mmCIF file of C-alpha atoms in Angstrom:
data_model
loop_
_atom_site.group_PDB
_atom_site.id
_atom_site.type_symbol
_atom_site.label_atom_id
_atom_site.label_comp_id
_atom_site.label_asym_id
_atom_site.label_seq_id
_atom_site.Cartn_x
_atom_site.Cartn_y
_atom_site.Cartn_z
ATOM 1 C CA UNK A 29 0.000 0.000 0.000
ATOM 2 C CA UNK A 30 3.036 2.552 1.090
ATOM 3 C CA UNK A 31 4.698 0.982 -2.405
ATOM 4 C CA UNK A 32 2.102 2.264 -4.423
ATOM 5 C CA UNK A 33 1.319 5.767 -2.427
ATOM 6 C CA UNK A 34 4.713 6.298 -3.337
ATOM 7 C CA UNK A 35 4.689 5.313 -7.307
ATOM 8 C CA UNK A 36 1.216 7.032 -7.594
ATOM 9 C CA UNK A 37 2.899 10.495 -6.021
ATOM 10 C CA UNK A 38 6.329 9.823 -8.442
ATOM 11 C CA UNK A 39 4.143 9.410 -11.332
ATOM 12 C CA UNK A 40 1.524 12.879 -10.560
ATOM 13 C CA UNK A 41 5.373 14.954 -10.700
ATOM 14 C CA UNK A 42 6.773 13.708 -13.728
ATOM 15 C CA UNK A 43 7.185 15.666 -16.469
ATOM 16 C CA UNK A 44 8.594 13.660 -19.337
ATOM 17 C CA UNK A 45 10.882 15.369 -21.512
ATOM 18 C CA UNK A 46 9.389 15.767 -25.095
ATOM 19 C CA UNK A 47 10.319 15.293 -28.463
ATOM 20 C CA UNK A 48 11.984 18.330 -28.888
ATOM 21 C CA UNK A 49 13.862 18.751 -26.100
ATOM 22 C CA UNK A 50 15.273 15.608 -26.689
ATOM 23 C CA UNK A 51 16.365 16.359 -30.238
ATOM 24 C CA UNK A 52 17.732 19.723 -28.673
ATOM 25 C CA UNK A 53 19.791 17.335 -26.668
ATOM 26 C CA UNK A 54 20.695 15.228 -29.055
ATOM 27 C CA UNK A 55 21.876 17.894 -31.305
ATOM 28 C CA UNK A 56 24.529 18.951 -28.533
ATOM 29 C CA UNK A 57 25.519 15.196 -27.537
ATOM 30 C CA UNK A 58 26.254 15.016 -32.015
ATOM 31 C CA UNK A 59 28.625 18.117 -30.870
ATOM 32 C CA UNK A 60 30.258 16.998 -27.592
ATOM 33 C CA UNK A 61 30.820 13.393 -29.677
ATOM 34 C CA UNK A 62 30.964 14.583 -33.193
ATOM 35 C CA UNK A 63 34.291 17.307 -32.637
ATOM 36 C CA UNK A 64 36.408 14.754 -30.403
ATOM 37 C CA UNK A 65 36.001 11.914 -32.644
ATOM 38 C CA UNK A 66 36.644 13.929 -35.702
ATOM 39 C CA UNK A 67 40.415 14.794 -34.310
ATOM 40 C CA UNK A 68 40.527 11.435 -33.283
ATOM 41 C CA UNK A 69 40.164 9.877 -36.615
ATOM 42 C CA UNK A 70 41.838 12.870 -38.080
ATOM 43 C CA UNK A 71 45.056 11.706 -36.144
ATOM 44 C CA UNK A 72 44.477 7.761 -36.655
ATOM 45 C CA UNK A 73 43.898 8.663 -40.602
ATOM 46 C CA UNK A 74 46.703 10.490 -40.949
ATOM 47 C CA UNK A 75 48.775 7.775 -39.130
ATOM 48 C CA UNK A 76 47.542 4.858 -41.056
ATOM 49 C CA UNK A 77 47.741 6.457 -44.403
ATOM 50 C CA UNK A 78 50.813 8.540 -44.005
ATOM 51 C CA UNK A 79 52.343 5.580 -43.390
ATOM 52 C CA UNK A 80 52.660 4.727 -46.965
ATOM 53 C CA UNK A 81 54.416 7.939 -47.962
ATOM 54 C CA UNK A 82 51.131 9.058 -50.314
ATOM 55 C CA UNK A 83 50.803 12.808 -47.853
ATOM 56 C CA UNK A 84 53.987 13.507 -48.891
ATOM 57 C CA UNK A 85 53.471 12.735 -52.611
ATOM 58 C CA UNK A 86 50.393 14.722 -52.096
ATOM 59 C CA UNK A 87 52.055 17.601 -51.206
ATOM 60 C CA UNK A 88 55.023 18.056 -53.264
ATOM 61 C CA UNK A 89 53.381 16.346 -56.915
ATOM 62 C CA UNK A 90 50.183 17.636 -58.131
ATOM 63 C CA UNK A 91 50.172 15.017 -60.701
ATOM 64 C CA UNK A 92 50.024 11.911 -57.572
ATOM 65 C CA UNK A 93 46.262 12.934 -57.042
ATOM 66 C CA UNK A 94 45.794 12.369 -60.539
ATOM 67 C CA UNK A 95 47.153 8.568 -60.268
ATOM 68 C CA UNK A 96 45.461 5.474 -59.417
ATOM 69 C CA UNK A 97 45.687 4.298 -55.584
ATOM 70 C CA UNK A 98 48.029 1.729 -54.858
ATOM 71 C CA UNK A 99 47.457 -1.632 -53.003
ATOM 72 C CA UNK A 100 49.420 -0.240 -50.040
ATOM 73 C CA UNK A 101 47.207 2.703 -50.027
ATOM 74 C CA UNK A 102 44.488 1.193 -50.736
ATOM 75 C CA UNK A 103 44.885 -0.802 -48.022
ATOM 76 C CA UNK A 104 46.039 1.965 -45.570
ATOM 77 C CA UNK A 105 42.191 3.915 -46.529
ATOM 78 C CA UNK A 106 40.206 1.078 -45.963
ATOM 79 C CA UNK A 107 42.291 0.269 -42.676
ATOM 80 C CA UNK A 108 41.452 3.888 -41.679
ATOM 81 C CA UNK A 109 38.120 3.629 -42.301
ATOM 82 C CA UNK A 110 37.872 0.568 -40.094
ATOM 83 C CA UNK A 111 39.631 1.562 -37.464
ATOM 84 C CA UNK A 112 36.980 4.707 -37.622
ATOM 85 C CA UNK A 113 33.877 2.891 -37.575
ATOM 86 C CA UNK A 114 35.426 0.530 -34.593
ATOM 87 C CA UNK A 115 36.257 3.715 -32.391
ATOM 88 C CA UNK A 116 33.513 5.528 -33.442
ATOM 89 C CA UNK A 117 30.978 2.664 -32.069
ATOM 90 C CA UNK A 118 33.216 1.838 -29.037
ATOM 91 C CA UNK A 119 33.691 5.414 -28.079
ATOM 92 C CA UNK A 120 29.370 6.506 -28.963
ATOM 93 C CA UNK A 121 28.533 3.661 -26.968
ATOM 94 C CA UNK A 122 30.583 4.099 -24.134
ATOM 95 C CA UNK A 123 29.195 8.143 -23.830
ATOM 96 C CA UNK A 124 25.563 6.922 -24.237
ATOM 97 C CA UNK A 125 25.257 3.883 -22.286
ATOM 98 C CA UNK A 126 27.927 4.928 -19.436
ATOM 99 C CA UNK A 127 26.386 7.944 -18.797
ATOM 100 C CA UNK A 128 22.714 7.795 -18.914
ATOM 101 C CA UNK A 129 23.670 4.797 -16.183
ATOM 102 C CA UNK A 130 25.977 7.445 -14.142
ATOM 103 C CA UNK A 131 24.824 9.883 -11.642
ATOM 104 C CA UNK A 132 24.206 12.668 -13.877
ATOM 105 C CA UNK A 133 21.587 10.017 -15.556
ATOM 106 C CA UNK A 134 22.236 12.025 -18.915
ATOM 107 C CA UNK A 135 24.301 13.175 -21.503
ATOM 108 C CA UNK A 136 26.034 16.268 -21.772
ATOM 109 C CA UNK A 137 22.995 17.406 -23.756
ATOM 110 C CA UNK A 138 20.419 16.065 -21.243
ATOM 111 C CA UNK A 139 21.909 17.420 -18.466
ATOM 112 C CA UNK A 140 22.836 20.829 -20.254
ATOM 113 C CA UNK A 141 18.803 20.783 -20.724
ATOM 114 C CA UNK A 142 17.355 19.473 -17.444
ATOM 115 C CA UNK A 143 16.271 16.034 -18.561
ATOM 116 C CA UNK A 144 17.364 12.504 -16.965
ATOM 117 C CA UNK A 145 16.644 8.696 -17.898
ATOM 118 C CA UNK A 146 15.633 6.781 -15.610
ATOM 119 C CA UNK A 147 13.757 3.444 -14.952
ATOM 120 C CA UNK A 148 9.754 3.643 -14.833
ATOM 121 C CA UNK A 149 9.815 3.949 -11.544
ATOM 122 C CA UNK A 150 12.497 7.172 -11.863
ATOM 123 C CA UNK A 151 14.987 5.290 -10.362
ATOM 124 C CA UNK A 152 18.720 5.340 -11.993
ATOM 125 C CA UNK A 153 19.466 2.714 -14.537
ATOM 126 C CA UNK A 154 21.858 -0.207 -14.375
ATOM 127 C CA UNK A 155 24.535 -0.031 -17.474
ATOM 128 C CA UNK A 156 23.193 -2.774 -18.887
ATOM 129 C CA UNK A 157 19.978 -1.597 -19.474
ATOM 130 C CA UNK A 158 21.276 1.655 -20.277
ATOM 131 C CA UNK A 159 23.230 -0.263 -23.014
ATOM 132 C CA UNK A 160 20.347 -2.119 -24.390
ATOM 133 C CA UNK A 161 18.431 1.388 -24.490
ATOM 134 C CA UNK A 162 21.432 2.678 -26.828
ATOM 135 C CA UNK A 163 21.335 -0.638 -29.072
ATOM 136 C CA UNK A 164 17.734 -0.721 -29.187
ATOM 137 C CA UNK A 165 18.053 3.520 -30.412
ATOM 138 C CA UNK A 166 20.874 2.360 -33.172
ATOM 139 C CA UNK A 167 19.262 -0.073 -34.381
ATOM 140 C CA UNK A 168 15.729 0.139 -34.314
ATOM 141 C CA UNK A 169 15.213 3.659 -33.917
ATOM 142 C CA UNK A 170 17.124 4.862 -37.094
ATOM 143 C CA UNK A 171 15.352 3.203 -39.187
ATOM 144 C CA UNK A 172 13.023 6.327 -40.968
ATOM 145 C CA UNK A 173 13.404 7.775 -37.875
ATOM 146 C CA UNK A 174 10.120 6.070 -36.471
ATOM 147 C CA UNK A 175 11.280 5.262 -33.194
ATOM 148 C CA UNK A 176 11.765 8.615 -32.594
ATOM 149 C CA UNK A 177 8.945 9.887 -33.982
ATOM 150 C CA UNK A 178 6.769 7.660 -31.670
ATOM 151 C CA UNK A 179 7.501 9.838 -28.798
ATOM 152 C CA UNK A 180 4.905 12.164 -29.692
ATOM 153 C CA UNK A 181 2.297 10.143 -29.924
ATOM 154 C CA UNK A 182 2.939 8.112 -26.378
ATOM 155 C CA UNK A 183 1.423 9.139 -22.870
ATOM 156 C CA UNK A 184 5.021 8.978 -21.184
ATOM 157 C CA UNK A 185 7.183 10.757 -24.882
ATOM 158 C CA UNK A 186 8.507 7.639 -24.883
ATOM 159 C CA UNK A 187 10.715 6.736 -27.669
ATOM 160 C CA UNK A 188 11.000 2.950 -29.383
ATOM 161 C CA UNK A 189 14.085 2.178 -27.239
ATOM 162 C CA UNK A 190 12.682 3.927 -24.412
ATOM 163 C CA UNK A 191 9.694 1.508 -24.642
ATOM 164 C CA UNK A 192 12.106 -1.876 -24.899
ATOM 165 C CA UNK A 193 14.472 -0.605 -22.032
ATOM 166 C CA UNK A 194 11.249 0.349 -19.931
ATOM 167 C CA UNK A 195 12.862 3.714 -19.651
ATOM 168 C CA UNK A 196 11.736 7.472 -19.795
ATOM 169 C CA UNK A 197 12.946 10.703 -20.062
ATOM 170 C CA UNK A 198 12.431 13.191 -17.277
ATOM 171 C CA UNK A 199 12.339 17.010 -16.912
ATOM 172 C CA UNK A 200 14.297 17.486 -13.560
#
């Protein structure tokens, strides 16, 4: 009886963070992510393909960028683009799951904006399901942006992954 006193007071308080607050946040997290990992694979690129002399030949003969790649570069590009999309997931999934489980309960771009994830219950999440909320966003979520767009139309804003997680976003 005290149990649900309590839930029925949690849940008269909430406000749930909408759709466009969210995307607000979102649009900063793309920042505080985006400009990091840019350098980042900036430096590995350079690295990986410089390696093979070709940034050099770049720069001193105007007719190299008018020749063919060769194996070795070839080889060095598609090496730097793998090494970017490995980083790039590690590094996105990392920010997103490790911090909406943290204290903070957000993102840089959530917190910036007064909004939290938490459990239905607004308790914190566990990493784990804060990591099956992010894998649930990539991959079901992206797809024609649905899973997003969902949010609007739900009593709680809930998006797709916030549904499968059993999550929601708050307005502290």
């Amino acid at each position: 009886m005290e149990a649900s006193l309590e839930t029925n007071t949690f849940q008269e308080k909430k406000q749930y963070g909408g759709f466009w607050i969210r995307f607000a946040a979102s649009l900063i997290d793309s920042i505080v992510v985006g400009i990091p990992m840019a350098i980042l694979i900036i430096i590995i690129g350079f690295m990986l393909f410089n390696s093979t002399g070709a940034i050099d030949a770049m720069m001193t003969d105007p007719a190299y960028m008018e020749q063919e790649l060769t194996d070795e570069e070839a080889i060095a590009l598609l090496g730097t683009y793998l090494v970017s999309v490995v980083v790039s997931l590690i590094v996105s999934t990392l920010y997103f799951a490790g911090l909406h489980a943290s204290k903070w309960q957000a993102t840089v771009g959530k917190k910036l904006l007064g909004l939290k994830v938490t459990d239905l219950n607004g308790n914190r999440i566990s990493f784990w399901r804060s990591l099956g909320r992010y894998l649930a966003m990539v991959f079901l979520s992206s797809i024609l942006l649905i899973g997003y767009i969902i949010a609007a139309f739900t009593e709680k804003k809930q998006s797709l992954h916030d549904l499968i997680a059993g999550t929601v976003v708050l307005r502290k």
